[in-house]
XYZ file of C-alpha atoms in Angstrom:
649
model
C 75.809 245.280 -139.468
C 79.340 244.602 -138.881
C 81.231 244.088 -135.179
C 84.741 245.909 -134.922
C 86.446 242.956 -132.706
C 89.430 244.863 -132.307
C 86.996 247.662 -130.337
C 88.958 247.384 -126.546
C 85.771 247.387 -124.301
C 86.157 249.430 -121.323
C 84.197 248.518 -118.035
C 81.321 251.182 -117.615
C 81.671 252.213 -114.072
C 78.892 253.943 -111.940
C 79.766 257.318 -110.325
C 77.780 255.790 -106.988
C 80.241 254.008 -104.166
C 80.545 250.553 -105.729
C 78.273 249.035 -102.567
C 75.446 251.226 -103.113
C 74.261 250.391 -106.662
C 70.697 249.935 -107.188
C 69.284 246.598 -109.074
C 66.970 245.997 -110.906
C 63.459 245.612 -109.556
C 62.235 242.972 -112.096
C 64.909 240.444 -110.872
C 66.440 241.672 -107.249
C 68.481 238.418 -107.066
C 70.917 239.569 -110.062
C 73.121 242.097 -110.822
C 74.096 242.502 -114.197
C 76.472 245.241 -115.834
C 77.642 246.185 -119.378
C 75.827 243.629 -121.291
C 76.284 243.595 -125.130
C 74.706 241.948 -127.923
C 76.849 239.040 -129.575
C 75.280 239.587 -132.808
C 72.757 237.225 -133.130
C 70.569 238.403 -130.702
C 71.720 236.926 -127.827
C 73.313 238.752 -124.478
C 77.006 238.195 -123.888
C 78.880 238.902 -120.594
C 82.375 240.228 -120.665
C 84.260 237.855 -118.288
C 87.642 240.190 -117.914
C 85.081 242.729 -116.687
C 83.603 240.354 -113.950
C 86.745 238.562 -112.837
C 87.735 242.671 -112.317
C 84.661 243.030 -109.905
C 85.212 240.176 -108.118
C 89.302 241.143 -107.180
C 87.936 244.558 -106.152
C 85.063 243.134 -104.389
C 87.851 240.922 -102.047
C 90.271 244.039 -101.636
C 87.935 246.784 -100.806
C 87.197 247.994 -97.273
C 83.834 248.592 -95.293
C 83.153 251.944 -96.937
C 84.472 250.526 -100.440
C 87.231 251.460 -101.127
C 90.522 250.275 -102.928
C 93.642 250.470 -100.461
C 97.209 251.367 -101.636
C 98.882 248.358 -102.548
C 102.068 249.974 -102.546
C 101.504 250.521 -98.864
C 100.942 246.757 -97.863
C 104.424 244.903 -96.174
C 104.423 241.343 -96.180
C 106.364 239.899 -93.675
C 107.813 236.266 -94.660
C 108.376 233.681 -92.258
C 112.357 231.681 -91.562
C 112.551 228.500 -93.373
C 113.358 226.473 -90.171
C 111.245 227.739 -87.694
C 107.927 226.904 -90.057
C 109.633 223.637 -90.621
C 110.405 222.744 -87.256
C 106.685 224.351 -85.954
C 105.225 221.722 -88.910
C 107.375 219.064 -87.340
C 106.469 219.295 -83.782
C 102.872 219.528 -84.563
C 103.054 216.206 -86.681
C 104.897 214.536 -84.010
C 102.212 215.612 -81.637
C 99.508 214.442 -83.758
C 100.925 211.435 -84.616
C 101.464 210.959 -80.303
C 98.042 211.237 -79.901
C 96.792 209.169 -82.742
C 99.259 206.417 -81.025
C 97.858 206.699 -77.923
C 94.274 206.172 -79.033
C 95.012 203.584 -80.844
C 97.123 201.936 -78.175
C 95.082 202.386 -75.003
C 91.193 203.671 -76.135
C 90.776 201.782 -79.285
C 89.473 198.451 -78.382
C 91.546 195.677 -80.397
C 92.858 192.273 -79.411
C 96.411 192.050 -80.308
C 97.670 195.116 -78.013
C 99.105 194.299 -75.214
C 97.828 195.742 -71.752
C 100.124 195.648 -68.231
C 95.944 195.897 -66.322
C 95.228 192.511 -67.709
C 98.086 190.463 -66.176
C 97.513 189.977 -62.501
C 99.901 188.892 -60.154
C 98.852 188.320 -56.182
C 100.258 186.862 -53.399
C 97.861 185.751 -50.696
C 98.570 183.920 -46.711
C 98.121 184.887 -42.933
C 99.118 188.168 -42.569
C 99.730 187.844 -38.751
C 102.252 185.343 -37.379
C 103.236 183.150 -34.274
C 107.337 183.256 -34.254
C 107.971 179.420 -35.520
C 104.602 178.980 -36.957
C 104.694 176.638 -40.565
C 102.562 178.521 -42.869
C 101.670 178.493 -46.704
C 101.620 181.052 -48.907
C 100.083 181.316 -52.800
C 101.285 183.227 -55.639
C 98.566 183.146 -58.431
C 99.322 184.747 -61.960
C 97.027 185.413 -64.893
C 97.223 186.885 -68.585
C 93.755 187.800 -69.269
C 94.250 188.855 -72.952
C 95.012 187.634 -76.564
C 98.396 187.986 -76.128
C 101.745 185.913 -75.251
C 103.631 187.021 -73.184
C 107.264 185.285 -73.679
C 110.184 184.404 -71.205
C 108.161 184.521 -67.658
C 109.984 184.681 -64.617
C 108.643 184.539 -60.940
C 111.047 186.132 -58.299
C 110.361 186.319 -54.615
C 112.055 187.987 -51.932
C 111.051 186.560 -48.845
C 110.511 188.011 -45.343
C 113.509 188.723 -43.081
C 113.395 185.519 -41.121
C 111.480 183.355 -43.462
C 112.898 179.553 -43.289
C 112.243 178.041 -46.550
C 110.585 174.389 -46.325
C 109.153 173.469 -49.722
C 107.350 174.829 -53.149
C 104.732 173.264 -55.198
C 107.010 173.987 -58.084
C 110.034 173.153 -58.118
C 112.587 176.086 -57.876
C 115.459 176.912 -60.164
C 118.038 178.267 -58.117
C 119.481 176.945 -54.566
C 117.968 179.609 -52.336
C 114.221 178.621 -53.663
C 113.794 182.518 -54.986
C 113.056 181.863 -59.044
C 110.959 179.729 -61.023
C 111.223 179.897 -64.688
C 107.451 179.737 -66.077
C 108.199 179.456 -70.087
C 105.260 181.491 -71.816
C 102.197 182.490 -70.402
C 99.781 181.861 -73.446
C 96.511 183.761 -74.146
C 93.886 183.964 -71.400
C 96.052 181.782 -68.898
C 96.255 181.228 -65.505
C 99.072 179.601 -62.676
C 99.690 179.315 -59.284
C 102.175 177.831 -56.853
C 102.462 177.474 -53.460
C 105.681 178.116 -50.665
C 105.394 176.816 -47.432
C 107.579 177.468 -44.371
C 108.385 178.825 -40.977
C 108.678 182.573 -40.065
C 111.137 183.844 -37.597
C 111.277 187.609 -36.362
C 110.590 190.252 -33.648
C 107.575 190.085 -32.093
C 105.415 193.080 -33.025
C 107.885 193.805 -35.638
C 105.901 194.285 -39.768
C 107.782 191.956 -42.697
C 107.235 191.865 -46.203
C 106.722 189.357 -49.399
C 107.776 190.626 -52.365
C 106.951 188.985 -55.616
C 108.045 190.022 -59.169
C 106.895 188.589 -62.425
C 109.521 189.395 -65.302
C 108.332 188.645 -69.299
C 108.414 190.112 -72.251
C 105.405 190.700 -74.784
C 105.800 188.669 -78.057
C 104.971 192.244 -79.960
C 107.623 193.806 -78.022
C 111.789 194.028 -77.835
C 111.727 194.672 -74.042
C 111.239 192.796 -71.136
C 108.895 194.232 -68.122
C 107.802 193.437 -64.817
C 105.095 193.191 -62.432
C 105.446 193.473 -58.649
C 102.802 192.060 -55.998
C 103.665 192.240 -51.770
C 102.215 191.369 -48.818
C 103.150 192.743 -45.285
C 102.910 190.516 -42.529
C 103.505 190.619 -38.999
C 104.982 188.299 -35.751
C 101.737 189.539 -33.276
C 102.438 186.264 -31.221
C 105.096 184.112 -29.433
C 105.209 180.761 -27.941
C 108.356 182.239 -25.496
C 107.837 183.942 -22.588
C 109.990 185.635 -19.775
C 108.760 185.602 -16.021
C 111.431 187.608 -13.786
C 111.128 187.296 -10.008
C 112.833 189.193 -7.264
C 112.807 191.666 -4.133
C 110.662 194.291 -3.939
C 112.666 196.252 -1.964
C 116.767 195.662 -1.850
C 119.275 197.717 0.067
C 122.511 199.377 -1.423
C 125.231 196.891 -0.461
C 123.684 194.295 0.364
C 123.171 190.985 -1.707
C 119.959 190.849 -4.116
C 118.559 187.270 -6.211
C 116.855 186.985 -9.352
C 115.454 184.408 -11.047
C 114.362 184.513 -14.586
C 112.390 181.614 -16.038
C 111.836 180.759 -19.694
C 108.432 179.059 -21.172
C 107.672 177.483 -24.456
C 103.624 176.956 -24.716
C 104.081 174.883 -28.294
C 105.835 172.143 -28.990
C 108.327 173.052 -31.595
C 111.637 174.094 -30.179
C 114.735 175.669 -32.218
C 117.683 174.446 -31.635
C 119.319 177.276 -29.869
C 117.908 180.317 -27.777
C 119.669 183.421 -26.352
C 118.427 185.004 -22.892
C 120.182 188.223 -22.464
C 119.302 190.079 -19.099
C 120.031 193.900 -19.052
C 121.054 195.424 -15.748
C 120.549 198.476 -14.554
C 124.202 200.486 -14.227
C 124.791 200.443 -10.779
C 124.081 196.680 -10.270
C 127.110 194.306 -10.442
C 126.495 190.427 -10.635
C 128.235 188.239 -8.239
C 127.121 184.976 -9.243
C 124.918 183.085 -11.853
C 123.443 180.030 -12.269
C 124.002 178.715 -14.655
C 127.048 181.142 -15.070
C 126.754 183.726 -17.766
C 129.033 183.355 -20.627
C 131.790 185.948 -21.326
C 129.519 188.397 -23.403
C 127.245 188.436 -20.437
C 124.362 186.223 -21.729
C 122.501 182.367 -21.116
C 122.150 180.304 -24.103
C 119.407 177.613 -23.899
C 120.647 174.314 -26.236
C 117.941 171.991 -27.093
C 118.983 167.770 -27.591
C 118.396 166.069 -30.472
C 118.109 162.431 -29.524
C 118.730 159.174 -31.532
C 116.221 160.080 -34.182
C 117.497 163.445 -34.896
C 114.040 165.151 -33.077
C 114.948 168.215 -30.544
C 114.318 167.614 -27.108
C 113.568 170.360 -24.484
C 112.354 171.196 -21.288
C 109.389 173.012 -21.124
C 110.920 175.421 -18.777
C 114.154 177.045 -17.977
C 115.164 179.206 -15.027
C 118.707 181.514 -14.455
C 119.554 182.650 -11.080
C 121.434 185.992 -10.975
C 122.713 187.667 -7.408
C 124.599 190.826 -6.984
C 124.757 194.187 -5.356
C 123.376 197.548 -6.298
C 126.151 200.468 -5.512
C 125.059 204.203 -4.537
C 128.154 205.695 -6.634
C 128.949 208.005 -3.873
C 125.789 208.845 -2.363
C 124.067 209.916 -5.575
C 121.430 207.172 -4.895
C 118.250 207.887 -3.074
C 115.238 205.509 -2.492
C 113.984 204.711 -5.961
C 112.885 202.416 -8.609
C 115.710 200.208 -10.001
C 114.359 198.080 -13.585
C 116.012 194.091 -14.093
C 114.970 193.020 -17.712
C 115.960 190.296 -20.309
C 115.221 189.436 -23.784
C 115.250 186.269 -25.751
C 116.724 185.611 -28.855
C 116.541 182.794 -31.452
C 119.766 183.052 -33.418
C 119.360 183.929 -36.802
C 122.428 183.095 -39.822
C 122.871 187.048 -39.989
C 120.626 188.232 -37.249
C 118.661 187.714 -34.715
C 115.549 187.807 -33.175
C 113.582 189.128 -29.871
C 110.701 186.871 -29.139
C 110.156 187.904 -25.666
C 111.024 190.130 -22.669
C 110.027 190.523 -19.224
C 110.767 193.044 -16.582
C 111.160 193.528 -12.744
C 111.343 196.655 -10.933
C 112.962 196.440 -7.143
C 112.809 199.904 -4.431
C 116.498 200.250 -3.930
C 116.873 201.909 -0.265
C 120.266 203.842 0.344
C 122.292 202.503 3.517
C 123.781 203.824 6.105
C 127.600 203.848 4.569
C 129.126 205.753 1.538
C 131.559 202.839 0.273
C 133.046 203.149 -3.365
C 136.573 202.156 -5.136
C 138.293 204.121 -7.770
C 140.814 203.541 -9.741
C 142.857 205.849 -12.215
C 140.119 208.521 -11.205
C 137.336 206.198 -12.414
C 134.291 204.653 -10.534
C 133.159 202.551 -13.221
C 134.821 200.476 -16.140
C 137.978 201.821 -17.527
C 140.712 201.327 -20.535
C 144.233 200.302 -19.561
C 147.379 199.029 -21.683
C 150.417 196.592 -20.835
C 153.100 198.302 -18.355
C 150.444 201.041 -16.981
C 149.813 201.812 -13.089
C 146.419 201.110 -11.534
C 146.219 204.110 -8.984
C 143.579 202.263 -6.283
C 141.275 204.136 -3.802
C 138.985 202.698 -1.364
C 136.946 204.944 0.710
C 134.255 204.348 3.760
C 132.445 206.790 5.574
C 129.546 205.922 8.621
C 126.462 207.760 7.672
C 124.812 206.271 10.338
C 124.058 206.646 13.817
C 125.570 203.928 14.787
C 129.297 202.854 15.302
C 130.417 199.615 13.433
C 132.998 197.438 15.208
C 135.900 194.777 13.986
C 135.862 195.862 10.050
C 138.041 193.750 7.208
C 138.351 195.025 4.412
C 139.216 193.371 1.085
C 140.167 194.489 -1.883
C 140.136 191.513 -4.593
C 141.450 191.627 -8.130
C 140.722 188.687 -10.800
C 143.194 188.970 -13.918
C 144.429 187.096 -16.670
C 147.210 184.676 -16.212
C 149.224 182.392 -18.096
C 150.967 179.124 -16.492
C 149.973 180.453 -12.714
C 151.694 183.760 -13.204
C 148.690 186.698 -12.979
C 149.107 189.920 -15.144
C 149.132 191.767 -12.385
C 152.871 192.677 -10.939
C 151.869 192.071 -7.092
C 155.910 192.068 -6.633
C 155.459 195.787 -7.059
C 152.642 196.760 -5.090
C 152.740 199.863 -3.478
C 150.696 199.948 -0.527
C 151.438 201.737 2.406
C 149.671 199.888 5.400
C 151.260 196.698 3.855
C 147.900 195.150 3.523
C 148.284 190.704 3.842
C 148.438 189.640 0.132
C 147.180 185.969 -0.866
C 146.635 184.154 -4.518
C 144.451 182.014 -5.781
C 143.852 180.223 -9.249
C 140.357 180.264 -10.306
C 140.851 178.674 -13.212
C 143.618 177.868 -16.138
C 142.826 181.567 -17.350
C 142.045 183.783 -14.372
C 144.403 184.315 -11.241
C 142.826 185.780 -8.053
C 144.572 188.447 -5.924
C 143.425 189.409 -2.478
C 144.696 192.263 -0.096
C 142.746 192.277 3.560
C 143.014 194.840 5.911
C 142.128 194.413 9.609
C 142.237 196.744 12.446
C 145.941 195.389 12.981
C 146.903 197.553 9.698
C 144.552 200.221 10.344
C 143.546 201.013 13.908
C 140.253 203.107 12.661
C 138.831 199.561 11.678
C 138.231 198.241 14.808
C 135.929 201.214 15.632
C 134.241 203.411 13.081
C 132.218 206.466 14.863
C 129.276 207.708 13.124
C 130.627 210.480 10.876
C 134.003 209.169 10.614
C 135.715 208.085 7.324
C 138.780 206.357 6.289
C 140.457 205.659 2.643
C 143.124 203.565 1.396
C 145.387 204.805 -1.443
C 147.532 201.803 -3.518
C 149.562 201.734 -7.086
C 149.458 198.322 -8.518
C 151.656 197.970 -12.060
C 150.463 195.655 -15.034
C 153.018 193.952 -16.285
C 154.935 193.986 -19.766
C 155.888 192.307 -22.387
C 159.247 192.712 -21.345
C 158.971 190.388 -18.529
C 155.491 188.785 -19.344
C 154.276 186.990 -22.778
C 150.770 188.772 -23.319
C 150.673 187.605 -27.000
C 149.660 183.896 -25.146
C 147.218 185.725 -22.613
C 143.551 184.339 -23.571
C 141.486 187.041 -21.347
C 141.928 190.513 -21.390
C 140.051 191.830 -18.204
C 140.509 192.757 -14.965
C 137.746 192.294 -12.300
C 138.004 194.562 -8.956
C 135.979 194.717 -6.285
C 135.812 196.208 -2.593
C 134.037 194.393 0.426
C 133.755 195.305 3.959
C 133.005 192.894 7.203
C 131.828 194.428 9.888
C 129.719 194.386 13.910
C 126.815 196.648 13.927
C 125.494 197.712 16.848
C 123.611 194.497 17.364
C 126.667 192.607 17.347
C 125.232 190.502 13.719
C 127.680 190.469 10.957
C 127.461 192.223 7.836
C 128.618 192.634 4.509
C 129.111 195.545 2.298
C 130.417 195.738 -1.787
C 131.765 198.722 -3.396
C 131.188 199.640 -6.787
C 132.737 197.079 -9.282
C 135.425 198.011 -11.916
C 136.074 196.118 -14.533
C 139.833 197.207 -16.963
C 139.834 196.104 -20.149
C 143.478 195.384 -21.131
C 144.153 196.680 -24.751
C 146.780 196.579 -27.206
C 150.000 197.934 -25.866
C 150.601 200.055 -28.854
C 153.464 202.416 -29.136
C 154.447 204.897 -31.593
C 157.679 206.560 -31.989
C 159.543 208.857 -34.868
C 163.305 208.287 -35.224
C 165.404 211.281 -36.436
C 168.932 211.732 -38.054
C 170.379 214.944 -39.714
C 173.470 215.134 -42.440
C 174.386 218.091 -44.434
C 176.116 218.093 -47.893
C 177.280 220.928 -50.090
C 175.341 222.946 -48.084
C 171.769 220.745 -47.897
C 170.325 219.369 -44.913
C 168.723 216.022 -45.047
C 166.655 214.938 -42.564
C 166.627 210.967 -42.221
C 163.261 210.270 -40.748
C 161.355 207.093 -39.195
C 157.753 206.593 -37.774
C 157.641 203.008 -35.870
C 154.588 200.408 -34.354
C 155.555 198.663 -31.402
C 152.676 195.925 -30.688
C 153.121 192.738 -29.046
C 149.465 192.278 -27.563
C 146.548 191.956 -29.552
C 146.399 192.660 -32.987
C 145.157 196.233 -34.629
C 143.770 196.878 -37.890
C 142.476 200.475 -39.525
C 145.982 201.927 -38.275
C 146.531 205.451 -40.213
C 149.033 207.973 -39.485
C 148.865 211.691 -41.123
C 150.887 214.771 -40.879
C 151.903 217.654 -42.487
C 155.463 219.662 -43.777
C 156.305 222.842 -43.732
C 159.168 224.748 -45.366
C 160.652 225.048 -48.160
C 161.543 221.440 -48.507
C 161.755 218.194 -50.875
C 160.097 214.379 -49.690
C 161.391 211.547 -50.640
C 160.150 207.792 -49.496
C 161.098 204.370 -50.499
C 159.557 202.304 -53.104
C 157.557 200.333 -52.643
C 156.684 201.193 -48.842
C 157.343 198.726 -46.589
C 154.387 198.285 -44.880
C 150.624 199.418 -46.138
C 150.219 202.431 -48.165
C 152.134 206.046 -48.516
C 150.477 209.087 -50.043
C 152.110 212.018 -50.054
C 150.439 215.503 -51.456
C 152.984 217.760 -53.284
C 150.076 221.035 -53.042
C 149.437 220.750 -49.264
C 152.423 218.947 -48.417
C 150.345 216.024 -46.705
C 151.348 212.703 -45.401
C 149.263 209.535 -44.609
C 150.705 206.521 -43.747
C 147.565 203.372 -43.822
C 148.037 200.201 -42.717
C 144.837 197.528 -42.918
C 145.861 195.242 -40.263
C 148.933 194.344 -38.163
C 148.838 190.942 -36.473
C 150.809 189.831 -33.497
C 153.761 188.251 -35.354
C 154.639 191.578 -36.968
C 155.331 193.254 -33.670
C 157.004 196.330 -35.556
C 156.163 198.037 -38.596
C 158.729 201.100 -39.893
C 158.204 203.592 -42.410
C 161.404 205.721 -43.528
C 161.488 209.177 -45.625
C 163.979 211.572 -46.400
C 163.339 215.170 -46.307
C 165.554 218.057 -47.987
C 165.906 221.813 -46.546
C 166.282 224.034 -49.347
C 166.146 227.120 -47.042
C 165.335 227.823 -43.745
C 162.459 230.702 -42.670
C 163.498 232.190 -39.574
C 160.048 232.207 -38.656
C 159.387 228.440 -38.553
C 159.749 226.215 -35.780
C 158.528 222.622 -36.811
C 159.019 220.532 -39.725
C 156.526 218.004 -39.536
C 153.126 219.094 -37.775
C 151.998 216.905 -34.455
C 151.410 213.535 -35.959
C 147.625 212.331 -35.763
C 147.463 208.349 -34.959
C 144.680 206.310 -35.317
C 143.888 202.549 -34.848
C 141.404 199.839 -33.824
C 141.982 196.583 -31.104
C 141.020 193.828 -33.108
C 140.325 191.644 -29.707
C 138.650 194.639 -27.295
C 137.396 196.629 -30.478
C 139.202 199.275 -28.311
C 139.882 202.878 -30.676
C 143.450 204.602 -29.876
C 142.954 208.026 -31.045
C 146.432 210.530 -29.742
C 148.495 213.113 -31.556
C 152.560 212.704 -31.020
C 154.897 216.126 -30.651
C 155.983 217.488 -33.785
C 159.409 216.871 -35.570
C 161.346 220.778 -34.369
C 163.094 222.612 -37.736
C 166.694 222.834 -35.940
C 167.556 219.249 -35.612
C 167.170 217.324 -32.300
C 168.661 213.636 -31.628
C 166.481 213.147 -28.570
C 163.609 210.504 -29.557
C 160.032 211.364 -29.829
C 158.128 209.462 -28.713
């Protein structure tokens, strides 16, 4: 028998669906299709034939059948975005892996910011002066170096530094350069010294630890704090006085000062804070010029600070009614002391007295310029004076004098004050005395010889003196070589009451401060050529008493015009917008010997709108009293379009 091999065998299908075929029942587990002998006996399967089955078997549907290939789309994917999605979700992975490695994966030579510890540990509640210690421990609890330590501390607002157990490495005692901290190491240091502050007032350590892992290229830090707070002072304040005071009439305080330690500082500042309508007369010892005791501890031979245990302050004055606006009530005295600090200081204690202030029987005030309490005034102005007294009571008051008294600065006996000039119609008797080698005292007094209404005032009935009293100049005075700068006035009244005793009323106090006498005025000059105006203009300082800094003058143009200005500028700084047409003139400071400072500019008409009536806007000036901290703050006229020699000023 011979085998044609060229024979193509074709795959015998079955005309059931391809799922449903039966088997065999002899041998259920196989299925087995055109079989054919190989000659010898033995059973060959045709291998094209079942790789066929198998690609139909993969592409046919539930119910068996073959779908039209032609049919199928396949949609391809951009290049980049599969490469950039394969990207992103490597990176991620590789994140992740990082992190587990870094932070779950338990290894010794990865570094971990949980196992260095840094505290700082001491009282956290403080007596003001108290000497206490505070420790700063550090610890690298793991296998690894950690390179280039540094400890920085910021220290408490107030905190006097004494000594370290280390020394420091800079002069304020803030760094300490530790080296390395090796594997599984520990430190500590301690600070000592005292704590200044406000009582009840929270402070804070702060403590940084800077070094750099030896398996890393950066450096890092660690931060430890610890609040404390000044709950307790040795100081206290114990203020003592009426409890009841009349309007008018004279009231004494006394406020005493204790120390229940031993350690003193070598300053303190008691500051007492009076109620508005309470003006001193008298202190003991005398307040200084910014209205406050200082208490100055000794040192003796051996350098140690000696004090008193105790120090008292005597304060007596008046409390005014402003007019009748004051009923019976509750007036409040208080003071606070200070220890000086080098940029602040700090309260330690306060105390507090409260007096019933009864209203009299007389409505007494002075005014001046309109004002019933403290006032500005410059250099060649008029103090416009008015005393007034009216008898709310029911009974008359006999024999009144009545004083008006002025304390101003002087230089070589002459006051500041231009009493040749006084203005004052019942031609009051005038008297001077020198208080001191700063302060000149003027009196006028009144009796019932100058005003017959004195020697008899009728419940009901009021009278009022009206006065003009100039300040001098610096024409005829040289303020530049005054040393004060204030002017004290008060009002008092002498008088019979119906028990024939003698009293004694005040008015409300006024103090003027004296400021710079600061002038401004713009100069103006006009030429024309070919048919161009120019306009020649000036602004000018005046000062000759006190010095002035943050001076800035600003204005604006209008018109069709040019600007022009000389460079450089004379004095400070010019800046001139082209768009908005925009001047401002600054000048930092101008001290006394500069007693003028100029600033020319030229402006150019090209033509003229017959609408427009100013060339340069209402100038804005603005600057500070360097002694009196006094602002000027005005506005000038403005510079007219048609051309006018008369000065502004």
């Amino acid at each position: 028998m011979s085998t044609d091999f060229n024979t193509e065998e074709k795959p015998d299908f079955s005309s059931q669906t391809i799922g449903e075929t039966k088997t065999p029942a002899t041998k259920p587990k196989h299925r087995v299709k055109n079989i054919s002998d190989d000659g010898h006996g033995r059973i060959k399967t045709n291998k094209k034939q079942k790789i066929d089955q198998q690609i139909t078997a993969i592409y046919e549907d539930a119910n068996g059948k073959i779908p039209d290939m032609k049919q199928i789309e396949i949609k391809k994917t951009h290049p980049f975005i599969r490469n950039l999605t394969i990207f992103v979700l490597t990176a991620a992975t590789m994140a992740v892996i990082a992190w587990v490695g870094f932070f779950v994966l338990p290894t010794n030579n990865k570094f971990s910011e949980i196992k260095l510890v840094l505290k700082i540990e001491g009282p956290s509640e403080i007596t003001v002066g108290a000497t206490t210690t505070y420790s700063i421990s550090f610890a690298n609890e793991q296998d690894i170096r950690l390179k280039n330590a540094v400890l920085t501390i910021t220290y408490p607002e107030g905190f006097v530094f004494i000594e370290s157990s280390k020394p420091a490495n800079n002069a304020g005692h803030t760094e300490w350069m530790l080296d390395d901290l090796l594997p599984n190491s520990e430190g500590q240091m301690t600070i000592t010294g005292k704590t200044f502050g406000t009582l009840n007032q929270e402070y804070s350590w702060s403590t940084f630890l800077t070094y750099q892992p030896v398996n890393f290229n950066s450096e890092m830090q660690k931060i430890a704090t610890l609040k404390i707070k000044i709950s307790e002072s040795p100081f206290s304040i114990a203020l003592t006085g009426p409890d009841k005071t009349t309007v008018g009439e004279n009231a004494e305080y006394l406020f005493t000062v204790k120390n229940s330690s031993d350690w003193w500082p070598e300053s303190l500042e008691l500051i007492p804070s009076l109620p508005i309508n309470f003006y001193p007369a008298s202190s003991s010892p005398a307040l200084n010029k910014d209205k406050k005791w200082i208490i100055k501890t000794i040192k003796n031979s051996s350098s140690t600070l000696v004090a008193q245990t105790e120090y008292k302050f005597k304060l007596i004055g008046k409390f005014s009614d402003f007019g009748g606006t004051v009923t019976e009530n509750l007036v409040a005295l208080s003071a606070e002391l200070y220890i000086p600090g080098a940029e602040k200081k700090f309260a330690v204690a306060n105390g507090e007295i409260k007096s019933e202030l009864i209203k009299n029987n007389y409505n007494f005030s002075l005014a001046i310029n309109g004002s019933m309490t403290d006032l500005n005034s410059q250099p060649g102005d008029t103090l416009n004076i008015t005393i007034y007294l009216k008898n709310d009571g029911q009974e008359t008051i006999k024999k009144g004098v009545l004083k008006l008294i002025l304390d101003s600065p002087s230089l070589n006996r002459r006051t500041a004050l231009d009493w040749t000039n006084v203005n004052d119609p019942l031609d009051g008797l005038i008297t001077g005395e020198q208080i001191n080698n700063n302060i000149r005292r003027g009196t006028i007094k009144w009796t019932e010889k100058d005003l017959s209404t004195l020697s008899s005032i009728k419940p009901g009935q009021e009278i009022g003196i009206d006065l003009q009293l100039p300040i001098r100049d610096s024409k005829v005075f040289d303020l530049a070589e005054l040393v004060e700068y204030q002017v004290k006035t008060l009002a008092e009244i002498n008088f019979l009451d119906s028990a024939g005793k003698t009293k004694s009323l005040s008015a409300n106090p006024i103090n003027i401060t004296l400021n710079s006498d600061f002038k401004f005025e713009s100069r103006d000059s006009q030429t024309v050529k070919n048919g161009i105006e120019k306009r020649d203009i000036t602004w000018v300082l005046t000062n000759t008493f006190h010095p002035l800094k943050n001076i800035e003058l600003s204005a604006e143009l209008f018109g069709d015009i040019n600007f022009y200005s000389a460079s450089p500028t004379p004095a400070g700084i010019l800046n001139y917008d082209q768009d908005t047409k925009k001047i401002i003139w600054t000048i930092a400071e101008m001290p006394l010997n500069l007693d003028i400072l100029a600033l020319p500019f030229t402006i150019t008409i090209n033509t003229k709108n017959p609408s427009q009536s100013a060339l340069i806007s209402k100038i804005h000036i603005r600057a500070e009293d360097s002694i009196t901290g006094k602002t000027f703050d005005f506005m000038s006229d403005e510079t007219p379009l048609e051309y006018n020699p008369v000065v502004q000023q």
